[in-house]
Amino acid sequence: MILSAKKIALSYSPRSVLQDISFDFAQGNFFGLLGKNGSGKTTLLKAFAGINQPRAGEICLDNKSLYDLSPLLRARIVAMVTTTWPSNMLMTGRDILLLGRYPYLSGPHYGPHDDEIVSELAGSLNIQDFVEKPFFELSDGQKQKIMIARALAQKTNFLFLDEPFTYLDIKQKDWLFEFLRNYAQDKQVGILFSTHDRFIVDQLDHVFALDGKGGGAIITKEDVPAYLASF
């Protein structure tokens, strides 16, 4: 599958932030998304995830509008992790992971297959030590990993992450980066994530760089230093 932005324009509140953005994003791609604060990174991620609809142009999935799909079908194809979480959630980490299985729910209860997927992800992401704890008791870094695991539980073709490494220490940041890069390749999941972290940026082969003037383009790692110097 390929997700394509075709000359899209996006706004944040009344302000136009992106104009004439065209970008093909395929399964298995692992790209960073760079840009100044306020340049439209989160707005673009939400558009690809089917949350914000462009005010012009369209986002297509294999040449069919992403927004023509039902919300339930979209949730089987695209998932997103934002930078905000409910502040007083009484659910456990495991409960939240199970929410990722909702698009596949055929009855009133989750089944053994859903529990198996959740347990497997808890082990893969090294969150089994705190996945049974109430979400509100967890550290910000632990919450971040729970929310990423919830998105992975959706088993989508594309995953969009807004600043996924923000709350992690250096060791955890490096580990999660490698996990996501391998996951994209092994599972053929397209992963696009925003970041301001130079350590992460230096490890990327390609990034989609927003120019702060409403435009953007794919650049290679060789072009990143000049791009960052323009900030």
Short mmCIF file of C-alpha atoms in Angstrom, two decimals:
data_model
loop_
_atom_site.label_atom_id
_atom_site.label_comp_id
_atom_site.label_asym_id
_atom_site.label_seq_id
_atom_site.Cartn_x
_atom_site.Cartn_y
_atom_site.Cartn_z
CA MET A 1 0.00 0.00 0.00
CA ILE A 2 1.01 3.61 -0.61
CA LEU A 3 -0.37 6.67 1.14
CA SER A 4 -0.12 9.74 -1.05
CA ALA A 5 -0.59 13.38 -0.18
CA LYS A 6 -1.68 15.14 -3.37
CA LYS A 7 -1.24 18.90 -3.25
CA ILE A 8 -2.79 19.11 0.21
CA ALA A 9 -3.28 22.30 2.21
CA LEU A 10 -3.73 22.13 5.97
CA SER A 11 -4.72 24.63 8.63
CA TYR A 12 -4.30 24.80 12.38
CA SER A 13 -7.25 26.70 13.87
CA PRO A 14 -7.69 29.68 11.51
CA ARG A 15 -4.06 29.73 10.42
CA SER A 16 -2.86 28.05 7.23
CA VAL A 17 0.32 26.10 7.97
CA LEU A 18 0.92 23.86 4.95
CA GLN A 19 0.33 24.46 1.26
CA ASP A 20 0.69 22.26 -1.81
CA ILE A 21 2.27 19.28 0.00
CA SER A 22 2.79 16.19 -2.16
CA PHE A 23 4.39 13.12 -0.64
CA ASP A 24 4.23 9.36 -1.28
CA PHE A 25 4.67 7.14 1.76
CA ALA A 26 4.89 3.36 1.31
CA GLN A 27 4.72 0.38 3.64
CA GLY A 28 8.18 -0.34 5.01
CA ASN A 29 9.30 3.31 4.83
CA PHE A 30 10.91 4.64 8.02
CA PHE A 31 11.11 8.42 7.82
CA GLY A 32 11.59 11.26 10.24
CA LEU A 33 9.59 14.47 9.97
CA LEU A 34 11.52 17.67 10.65
CA GLY A 35 10.46 21.27 10.99
CA LYS A 36 10.50 24.30 13.23
CA ASN A 37 7.99 24.65 16.03
CA GLY A 38 4.68 25.66 14.48
CA SER A 39 5.65 24.53 10.99
CA GLY A 40 2.85 21.94 10.81
CA LYS A 41 4.44 18.63 11.79
CA THR A 42 1.64 17.47 14.08
CA THR A 43 -0.99 18.78 11.67
CA LEU A 44 0.54 16.77 8.82
CA LEU A 45 0.78 13.60 10.91
CA LYS A 46 -2.87 13.92 11.91
CA ALA A 47 -3.87 14.33 8.27
CA PHE A 48 -2.05 11.13 7.29
CA ALA A 49 -3.69 9.38 10.24
CA GLY A 50 -7.14 10.42 9.06
CA ILE A 51 -7.78 12.81 11.96
CA ASN A 52 -7.44 16.18 10.18
CA GLN A 53 -8.95 16.44 6.72
CA PRO A 54 -7.09 18.74 4.28
CA ARG A 55 -8.91 21.90 3.25
CA ALA A 56 -7.55 21.38 -0.26
CA GLY A 57 -6.06 18.43 -2.12
CA GLU A 58 -6.47 14.88 -0.90
CA ILE A 59 -4.75 12.00 0.84
CA CYS A 60 -5.15 8.73 -1.00
CA LEU A 61 -4.58 5.11 -0.15
CA ASP A 62 -3.63 3.39 -3.40
CA ASN A 63 -5.47 6.15 -5.30
CA LYS A 64 -8.64 5.94 -3.16
CA SER A 65 -9.39 8.80 -0.76
CA LEU A 66 -8.44 7.89 2.79
CA TYR A 67 -11.51 9.81 3.98
CA ASP A 68 -13.88 7.65 1.92
CA LEU A 69 -13.05 4.74 4.22
CA SER A 70 -15.15 4.14 7.31
CA PRO A 71 -13.49 5.14 10.61
CA LEU A 72 -13.34 1.47 11.58
CA LEU A 73 -11.57 0.46 8.38
CA ARG A 74 -9.20 3.43 8.63
CA ALA A 75 -8.30 2.28 12.14
CA ARG A 76 -7.11 -1.02 10.66
CA ILE A 77 -4.85 0.80 8.21
CA VAL A 78 -3.47 3.87 10.03
CA ALA A 79 -2.66 4.54 13.70
CA MET A 80 -1.22 7.55 15.51
CA VAL A 81 0.43 8.27 18.83
CA THR A 82 0.16 11.89 20.00
CA THR A 83 2.06 13.75 22.70
CA THR A 84 -0.92 14.05 25.06
CA TRP A 85 -2.63 11.45 27.22
CA PRO A 86 -5.58 11.40 29.61
CA SER A 87 -4.28 12.77 32.91
CA ASN A 88 -6.24 10.61 35.36
CA MET A 89 -6.86 7.33 33.56
CA LEU A 90 -7.79 4.50 35.94
CA MET A 91 -7.31 1.84 33.27
CA THR A 92 -4.24 -0.36 33.44
CA GLY A 93 -1.61 -0.44 30.74
CA ARG A 94 -3.01 -3.75 29.53
CA ASP A 95 -6.50 -2.24 29.25
CA ILE A 96 -5.08 0.50 27.04
CA LEU A 97 -3.25 -1.98 24.82
CA LEU A 98 -6.51 -3.87 24.36
CA LEU A 99 -8.10 -0.67 23.04
CA GLY A 100 -5.84 -1.11 20.04
CA ARG A 101 -7.77 -4.27 19.22
CA TYR A 102 -11.14 -2.46 19.12
CA PRO A 103 -11.23 -2.17 15.29
CA TYR A 104 -11.24 -5.98 15.13
CA LEU A 105 -13.83 -6.56 17.87
CA SER A 106 -16.67 -8.77 16.60
CA GLY A 107 -18.52 -9.18 19.90
CA PRO A 108 -18.87 -7.56 23.32
CA HIS A 109 -15.58 -8.93 24.64
CA TYR A 110 -11.97 -9.23 23.54
CA GLY A 111 -10.89 -12.76 22.71
CA PRO A 112 -7.84 -14.98 23.33
CA HIS A 113 -6.19 -13.76 20.12
CA ASP A 114 -6.39 -10.16 21.34
CA ASP A 115 -4.86 -11.15 24.69
CA GLU A 116 -2.10 -13.00 22.85
CA ILE A 117 -1.24 -9.96 20.73
CA VAL A 118 -1.17 -7.70 23.80
CA SER A 119 1.06 -10.08 25.76
CA GLU A 120 3.43 -10.45 22.82
CA LEU A 121 3.75 -6.68 22.43
CA ALA A 122 4.29 -6.23 26.17
CA GLY A 123 7.23 -8.60 25.93
CA SER A 124 8.59 -7.09 22.71
CA LEU A 125 8.54 -3.55 24.12
CA ASN A 126 9.82 -4.57 27.58
CA ILE A 127 6.77 -3.15 29.34
CA GLN A 128 5.65 -6.33 31.09
CA ASP A 129 6.92 -5.05 34.46
CA PHE A 130 4.40 -2.20 34.52
CA VAL A 131 1.69 -3.11 32.00
CA GLU A 132 -0.66 -4.26 34.79
CA LYS A 133 -0.32 -1.01 36.75
CA PRO A 134 -2.85 1.86 36.55
CA PHE A 135 -1.87 4.22 33.76
CA PHE A 136 -1.91 7.30 36.01
CA GLU A 137 0.78 5.78 38.25
CA LEU A 138 3.30 5.40 35.43
CA SER A 139 6.17 7.72 34.54
CA ASP A 140 5.94 9.76 31.34
CA GLY A 141 8.40 7.43 29.62
CA GLN A 142 6.38 4.37 30.63
CA LYS A 143 3.16 6.02 29.44
CA GLN A 144 4.80 6.76 26.10
CA LYS A 145 5.75 3.12 25.59
CA ILE A 146 2.24 1.98 26.56
CA MET A 147 0.69 4.31 23.97
CA ILE A 148 3.10 3.13 21.28
CA ALA A 149 2.26 -0.48 22.14
CA ARG A 150 -1.45 0.36 21.90
CA ALA A 151 -0.94 1.71 18.38
CA LEU A 152 1.08 -1.37 17.39
CA ALA A 153 -1.75 -3.57 18.71
CA GLN A 154 -3.93 -2.13 15.94
CA LYS A 155 -1.77 -4.06 13.44
CA THR A 156 -2.00 -1.27 10.88
CA ASN A 157 -0.12 -0.75 7.62
CA PHE A 158 1.01 2.75 8.65
CA LEU A 159 2.01 4.29 11.98
CA PHE A 160 2.41 7.99 12.71
CA LEU A 161 4.22 9.13 15.86
CA ASP A 162 4.43 12.66 17.25
CA GLU A 163 7.72 13.11 19.15
CA PRO A 164 7.87 9.46 20.30
CA PHE A 165 11.27 9.78 22.03
CA THR A 166 10.58 12.89 24.12
CA TYR A 167 10.18 11.29 27.55
CA LEU A 168 12.80 8.58 27.23
CA ASP A 169 16.33 8.46 28.60
CA ILE A 170 19.24 8.02 26.18
CA LYS A 171 19.38 4.23 26.50
CA GLN A 172 15.62 3.78 26.05
CA LYS A 173 15.57 6.27 23.18
CA ASP A 174 18.24 4.35 21.28
CA TRP A 175 16.51 1.03 21.98
CA LEU A 176 13.09 2.25 20.83
CA PHE A 177 14.53 3.79 17.67
CA GLU A 178 16.11 0.48 16.67
CA PHE A 179 12.94 -1.42 17.60
CA LEU A 180 10.78 0.80 15.40
CA ARG A 181 13.22 0.75 12.49
CA ASN A 182 13.36 -3.06 12.58
CA TYR A 183 9.59 -3.27 13.02
CA ALA A 184 9.03 -1.14 9.91
CA GLN A 185 11.26 -3.41 7.84
CA ASP A 186 10.19 -6.77 9.29
CA LYS A 187 6.44 -6.08 9.35
CA GLN A 188 6.41 -3.82 6.29
CA VAL A 189 4.76 -1.02 8.24
CA GLY A 190 5.29 2.55 7.09
CA ILE A 191 6.43 4.65 10.07
CA LEU A 192 6.65 8.45 9.99
CA PHE A 193 7.59 10.31 13.17
CA SER A 194 8.34 13.88 14.11
CA THR A 195 11.44 14.68 16.12
CA HIS A 196 13.74 17.50 17.19
CA ASP A 197 16.40 15.10 18.44
CA ARG A 198 19.68 15.45 16.54
CA PHE A 199 20.88 12.06 17.81
CA ILE A 200 17.86 10.44 16.14
CA VAL A 201 18.06 12.57 13.00
CA ASP A 202 21.68 11.60 12.39
CA GLN A 203 20.65 7.93 12.13
CA LEU A 204 17.98 8.46 9.46
CA ASP A 205 18.59 7.89 5.77
CA HIS A 206 15.65 10.05 4.68
CA VAL A 207 13.49 12.70 6.30
CA PHE A 208 10.54 14.77 5.17
CA ALA A 209 11.58 18.33 5.92
CA LEU A 210 9.11 21.19 6.29
CA ASP A 211 10.51 24.54 5.21
CA GLY A 212 8.48 26.70 7.60
CA LYS A 213 6.88 28.51 4.66
CA GLY A 214 4.13 25.98 3.99
CA GLY A 215 6.14 23.58 1.84
CA GLY A 216 8.22 20.47 2.34
CA ALA A 217 10.28 17.81 0.58
CA ILE A 218 12.10 14.53 1.16
CA ILE A 219 15.81 15.07 1.80
CA THR A 220 18.68 12.65 2.43
CA LYS A 221 20.93 12.55 5.48
CA GLU A 222 23.63 14.42 3.55
CA ASP A 223 21.28 17.40 3.19
CA VAL A 224 20.18 17.48 6.83
CA PRO A 225 23.04 19.66 8.23
CA ALA A 226 22.35 22.41 5.70
CA TYR A 227 18.64 22.16 6.40
CA LEU A 228 19.13 22.45 10.16
CA ALA A 229 21.52 25.37 9.68
CA SER A 230 18.71 27.26 7.97
CA PHE A 231 16.64 27.32 11.17
#
